[in-house]
Coordinates of C-alpha atoms and ligand atoms in Angstrom, one line a residue:
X3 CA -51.6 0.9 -26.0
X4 CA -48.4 0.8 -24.1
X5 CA -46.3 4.1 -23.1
X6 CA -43.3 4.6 -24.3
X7 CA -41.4 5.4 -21.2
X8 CA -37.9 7.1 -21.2
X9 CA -34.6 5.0 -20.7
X10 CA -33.0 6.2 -17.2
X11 CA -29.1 5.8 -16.7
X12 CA -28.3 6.5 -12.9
X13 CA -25.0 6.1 -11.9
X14 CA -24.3 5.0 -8.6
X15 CA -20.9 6.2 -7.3
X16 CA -21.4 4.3 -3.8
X17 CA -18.1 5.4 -1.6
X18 CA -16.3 7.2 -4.1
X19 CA -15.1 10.4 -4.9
X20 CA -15.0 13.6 -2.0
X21 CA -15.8 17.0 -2.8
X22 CA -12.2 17.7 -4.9
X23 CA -12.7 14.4 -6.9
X24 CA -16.0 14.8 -7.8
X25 CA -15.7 18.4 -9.0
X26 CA -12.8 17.8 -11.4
X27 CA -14.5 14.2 -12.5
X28 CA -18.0 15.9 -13.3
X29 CA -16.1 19.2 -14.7
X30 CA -14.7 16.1 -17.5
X31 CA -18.2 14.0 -17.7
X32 CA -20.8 16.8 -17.5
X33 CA -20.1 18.7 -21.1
X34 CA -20.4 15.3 -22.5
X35 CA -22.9 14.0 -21.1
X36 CA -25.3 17.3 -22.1
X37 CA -23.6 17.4 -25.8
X38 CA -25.3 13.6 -25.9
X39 CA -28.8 14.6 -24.6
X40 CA -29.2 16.9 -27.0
X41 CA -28.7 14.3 -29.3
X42 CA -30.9 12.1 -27.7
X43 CA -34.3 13.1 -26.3
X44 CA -35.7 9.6 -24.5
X45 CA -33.1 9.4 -22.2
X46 CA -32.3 11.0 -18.9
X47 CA -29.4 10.6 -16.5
X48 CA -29.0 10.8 -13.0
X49 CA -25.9 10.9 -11.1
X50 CA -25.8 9.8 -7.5
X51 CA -22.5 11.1 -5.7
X52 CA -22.0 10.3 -1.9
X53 CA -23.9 12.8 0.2
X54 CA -20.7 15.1 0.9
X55 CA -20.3 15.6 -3.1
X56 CA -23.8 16.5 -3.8
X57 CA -23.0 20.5 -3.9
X58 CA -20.2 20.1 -5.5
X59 CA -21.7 18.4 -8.2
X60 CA -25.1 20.2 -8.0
X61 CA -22.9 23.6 -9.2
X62 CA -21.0 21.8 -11.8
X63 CA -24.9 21.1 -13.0
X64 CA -26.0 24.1 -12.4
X65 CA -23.4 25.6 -14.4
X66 CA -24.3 22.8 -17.2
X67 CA -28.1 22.7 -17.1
X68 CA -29.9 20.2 -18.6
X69 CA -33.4 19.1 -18.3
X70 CA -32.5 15.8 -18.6
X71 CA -29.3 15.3 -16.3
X72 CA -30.3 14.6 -12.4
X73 CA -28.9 14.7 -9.2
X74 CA -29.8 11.8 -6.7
X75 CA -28.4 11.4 -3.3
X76 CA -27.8 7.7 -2.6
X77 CA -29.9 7.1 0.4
X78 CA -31.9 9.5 3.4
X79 CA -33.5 9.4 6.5
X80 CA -37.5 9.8 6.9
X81 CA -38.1 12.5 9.1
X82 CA -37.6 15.9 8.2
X83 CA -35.3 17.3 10.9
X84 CA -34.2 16.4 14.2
X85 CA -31.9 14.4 16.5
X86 CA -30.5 11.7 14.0
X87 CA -26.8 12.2 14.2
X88 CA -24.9 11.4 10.9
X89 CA -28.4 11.6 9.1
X90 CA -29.6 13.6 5.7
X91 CA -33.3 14.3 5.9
X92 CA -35.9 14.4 2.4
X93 CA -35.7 18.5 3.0
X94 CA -32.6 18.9 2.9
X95 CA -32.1 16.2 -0.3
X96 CA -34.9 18.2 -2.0
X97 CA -32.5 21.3 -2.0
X98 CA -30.0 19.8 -4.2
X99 CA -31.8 16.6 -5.7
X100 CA -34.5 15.1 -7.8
X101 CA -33.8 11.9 -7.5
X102 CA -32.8 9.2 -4.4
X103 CA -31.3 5.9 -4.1
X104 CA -33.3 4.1 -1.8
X105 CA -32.9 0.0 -0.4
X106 CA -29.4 -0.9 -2.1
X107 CA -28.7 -3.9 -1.5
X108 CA -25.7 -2.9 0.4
X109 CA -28.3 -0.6 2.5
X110 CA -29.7 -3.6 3.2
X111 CA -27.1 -5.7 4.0
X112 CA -24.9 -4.1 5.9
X113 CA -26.8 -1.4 7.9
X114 CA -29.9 -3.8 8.3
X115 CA -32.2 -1.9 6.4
X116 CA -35.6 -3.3 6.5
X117 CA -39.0 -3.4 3.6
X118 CA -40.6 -1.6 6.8
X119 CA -37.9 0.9 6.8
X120 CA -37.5 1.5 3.0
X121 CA -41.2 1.6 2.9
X122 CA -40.9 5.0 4.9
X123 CA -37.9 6.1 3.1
X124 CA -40.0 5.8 -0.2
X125 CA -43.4 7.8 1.3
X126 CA -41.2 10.6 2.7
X127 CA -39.2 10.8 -0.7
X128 CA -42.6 11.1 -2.6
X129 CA -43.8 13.7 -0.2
X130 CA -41.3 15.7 -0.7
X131 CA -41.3 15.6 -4.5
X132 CA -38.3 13.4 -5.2
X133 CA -38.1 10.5 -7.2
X134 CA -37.1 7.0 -5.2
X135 CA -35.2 4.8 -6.9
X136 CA -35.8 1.5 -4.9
X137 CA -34.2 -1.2 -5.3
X138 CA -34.5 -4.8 -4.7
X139 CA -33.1 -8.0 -5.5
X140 CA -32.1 -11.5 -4.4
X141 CA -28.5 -12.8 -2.9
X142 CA -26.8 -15.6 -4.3
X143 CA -27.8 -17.8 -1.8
X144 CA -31.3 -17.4 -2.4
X145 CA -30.9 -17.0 -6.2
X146 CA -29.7 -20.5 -5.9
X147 CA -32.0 -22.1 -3.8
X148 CA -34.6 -20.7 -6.3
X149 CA -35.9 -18.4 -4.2
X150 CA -36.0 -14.9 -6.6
X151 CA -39.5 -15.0 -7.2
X152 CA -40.2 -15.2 -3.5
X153 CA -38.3 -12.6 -2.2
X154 CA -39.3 -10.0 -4.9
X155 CA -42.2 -10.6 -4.3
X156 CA -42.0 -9.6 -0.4
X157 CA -39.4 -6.9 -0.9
X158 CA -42.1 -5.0 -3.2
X159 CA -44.7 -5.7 -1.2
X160 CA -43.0 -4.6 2.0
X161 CA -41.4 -1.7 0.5
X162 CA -44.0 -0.2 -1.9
X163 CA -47.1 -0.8 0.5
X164 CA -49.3 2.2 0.4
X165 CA -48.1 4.6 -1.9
X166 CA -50.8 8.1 -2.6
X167 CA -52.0 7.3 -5.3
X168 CA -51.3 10.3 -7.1
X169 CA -47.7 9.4 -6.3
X170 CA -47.4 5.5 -7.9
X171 CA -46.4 6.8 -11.7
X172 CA -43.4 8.8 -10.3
X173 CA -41.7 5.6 -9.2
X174 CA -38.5 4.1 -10.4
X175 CA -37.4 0.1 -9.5
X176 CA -34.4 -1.0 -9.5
X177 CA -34.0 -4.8 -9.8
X178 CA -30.2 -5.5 -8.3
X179 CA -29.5 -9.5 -8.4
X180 CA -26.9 -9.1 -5.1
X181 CA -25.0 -11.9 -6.6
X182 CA -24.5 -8.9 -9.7
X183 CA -23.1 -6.4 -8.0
X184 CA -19.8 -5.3 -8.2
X185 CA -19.0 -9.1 -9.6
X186 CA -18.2 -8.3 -13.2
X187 CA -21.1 -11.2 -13.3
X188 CA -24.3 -9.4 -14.8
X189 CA -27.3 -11.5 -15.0
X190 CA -28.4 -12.1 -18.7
X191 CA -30.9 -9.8 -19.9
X192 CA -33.1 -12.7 -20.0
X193 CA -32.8 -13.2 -16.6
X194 CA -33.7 -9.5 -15.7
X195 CA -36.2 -9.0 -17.9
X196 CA -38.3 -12.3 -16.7
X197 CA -37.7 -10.7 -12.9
X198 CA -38.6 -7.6 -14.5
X199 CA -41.8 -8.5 -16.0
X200 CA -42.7 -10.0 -12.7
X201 CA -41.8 -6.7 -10.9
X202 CA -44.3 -5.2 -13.1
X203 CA -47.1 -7.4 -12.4
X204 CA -46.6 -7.0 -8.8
X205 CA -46.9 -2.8 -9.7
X206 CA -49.4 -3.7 -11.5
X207 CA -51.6 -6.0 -8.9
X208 CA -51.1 -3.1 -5.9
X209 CA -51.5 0.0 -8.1
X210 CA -53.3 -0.4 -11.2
X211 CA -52.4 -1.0 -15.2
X212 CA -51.8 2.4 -15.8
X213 CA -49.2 2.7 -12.8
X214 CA -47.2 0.0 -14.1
X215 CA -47.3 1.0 -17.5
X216 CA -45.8 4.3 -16.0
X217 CA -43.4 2.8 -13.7
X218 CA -39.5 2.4 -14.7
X219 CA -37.6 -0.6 -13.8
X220 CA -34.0 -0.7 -13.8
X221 CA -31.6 -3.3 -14.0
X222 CA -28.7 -2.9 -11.7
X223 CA -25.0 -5.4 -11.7
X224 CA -22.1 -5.4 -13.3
X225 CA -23.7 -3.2 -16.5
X226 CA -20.8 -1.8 -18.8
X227 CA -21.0 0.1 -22.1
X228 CA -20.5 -3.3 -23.5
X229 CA -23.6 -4.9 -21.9
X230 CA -25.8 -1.9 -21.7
X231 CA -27.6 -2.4 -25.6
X232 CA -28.7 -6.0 -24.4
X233 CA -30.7 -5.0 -21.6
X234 CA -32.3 -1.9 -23.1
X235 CA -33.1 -3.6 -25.9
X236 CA -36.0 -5.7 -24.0
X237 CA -39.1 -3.8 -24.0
X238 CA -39.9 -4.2 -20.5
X239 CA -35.9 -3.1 -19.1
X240 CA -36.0 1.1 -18.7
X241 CA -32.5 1.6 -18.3
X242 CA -30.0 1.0 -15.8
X243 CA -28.5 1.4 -11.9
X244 CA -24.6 1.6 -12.8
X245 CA -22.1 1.1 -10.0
X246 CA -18.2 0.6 -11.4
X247 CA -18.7 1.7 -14.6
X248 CA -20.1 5.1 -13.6
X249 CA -17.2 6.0 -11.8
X250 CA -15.4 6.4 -15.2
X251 CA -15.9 8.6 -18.3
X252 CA -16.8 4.9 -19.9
X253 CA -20.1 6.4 -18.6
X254 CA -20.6 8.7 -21.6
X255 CA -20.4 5.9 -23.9
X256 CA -22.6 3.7 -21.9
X257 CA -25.3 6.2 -22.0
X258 CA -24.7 7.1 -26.2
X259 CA -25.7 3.2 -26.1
X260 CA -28.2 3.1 -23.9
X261 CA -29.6 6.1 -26.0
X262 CA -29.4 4.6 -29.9
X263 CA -31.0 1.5 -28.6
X264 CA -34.0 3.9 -26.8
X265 CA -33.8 5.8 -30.3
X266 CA -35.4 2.7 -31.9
X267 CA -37.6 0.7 -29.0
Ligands
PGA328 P1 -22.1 -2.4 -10.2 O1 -23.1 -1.9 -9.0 O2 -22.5 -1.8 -11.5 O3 -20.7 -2.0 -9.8 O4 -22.2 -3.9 -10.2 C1 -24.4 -1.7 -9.3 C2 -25.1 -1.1 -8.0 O5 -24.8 -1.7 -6.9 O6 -26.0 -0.2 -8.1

């Protein structure tokens, strides 16, 4: 029998929104947000401010609690402390957050993060009890040229190479067509769900069935409250990595979707 797994909406906030901005947006989306998970129980949010806004927003939450409503940071170094100027280490994350954002594509792109680098991202995350959200995904270029299946297949090998194996349910995936992102072009849920399905069987060959019947996989790109019920509606889509339209309070009602659709799966 399968597990029913939760649906995860994480909202990515990228570059936006200091300290100031943060504060008043969350003061706005948090009291919603909770009056819809008590609603709701099989969904859980996660919001991923930039690093500078993660105690701001960690009081409004704290202030708010909810069992169900996360903190992320949106990326973090691997060691735990030391000379890494400009750096956040998994310690000092773990104060404030559960969750963390790990291999964006933009990561990736334009700071040259590596599979080998996210790889140890992803191990120190685990052992310090957060959860990674890692993503992956192909460009348009390589979408294109028909080569998806190819480099999914060494991203996740490259960046989820020997996780503890106590550690492999605890993992959430992210699967970010580049070509998606911030293009107000999602992929179909088709499209995801047959990348999806593959990202799964790639869990599945490295850590077992029951791992990647445990695992969550995300889509991420250009997903709106208008687009949400399509892709959560798939059996093998857990939710969503929201960029734009988390930045609004458009969020709320992409999450109420998110969550009637996870009512009934
Ligand atoms: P988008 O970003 O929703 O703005 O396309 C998604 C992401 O990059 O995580």
């Amino acid at each position: 029998m399968t597990h029913t797994r939760s649906i995860i909406i994480a909202g990515n906030w990228k570059m936006n929104y200091g300290p100031k901005r943060a504060a008043s947006f969350v003061q706005e989306l948090v009291p919603q947000l909770v009056h819809l998970l008590h609603q709701h129980q099989h969904i859980i949010n996660v919001l991923c401010p930039p690093t500078i806004s993660l105690s701001a927003v960690h009081s409004m939450l704290a202030a708010h609690a909810h069992p169900r409503l996360a903190l992320g940071a949106q990326n973090m170094y691997f060691e735990e402390q030391g000379a890494y100027t400009g750096e956040t280490s998994p310690l000092m994350v773990h104060e404030l957050c559960s969750y963390v954002i790990l291999g964006h594509s933009e990561r990736r792109a334009y700071f040259g993060e590596s599979d080998e680098l996210v790889n140890k991202k992803t191990l120190a995350a685990l052992k310090h009890s957060l959860r990674p959200i890692v993503c992956v995904g192909e460009n348009l270029q390589q979408y294109e040229a028909g080569q998806t299946e190819q480099v999914i297949r060494t991203q996740i090998a490259g960046s989820l190479a020997d996780l503890p194996e106590e550690k492999v349910n605890e993992l959430v995936i992210a699967y970010e067509p580049v070509w998606a992102i911030g293009t107000g072009k999602a992929a179909t849920a088709e499209i995801a769900a047959n990348v999806i399905d593959l990202i799964r069987q790639l869990y599945s060959s490295m850590y077992g069935n029951g791992a990647a019947d445990m695992v969550h996989i995300l889509y991420g790109g250009s997903v709106t409250a208008s687009n949400i019920a399509e892709f959560v509606a798939l059996p093998d889509i857990d939710g969503a990595l929201v960029g734009g339209a988390s930045l609004k309070l458009d969020f709320v009602e992409l999450t109420r979707k998110a969550a009637e659709i996870a009512q009934s799966k």
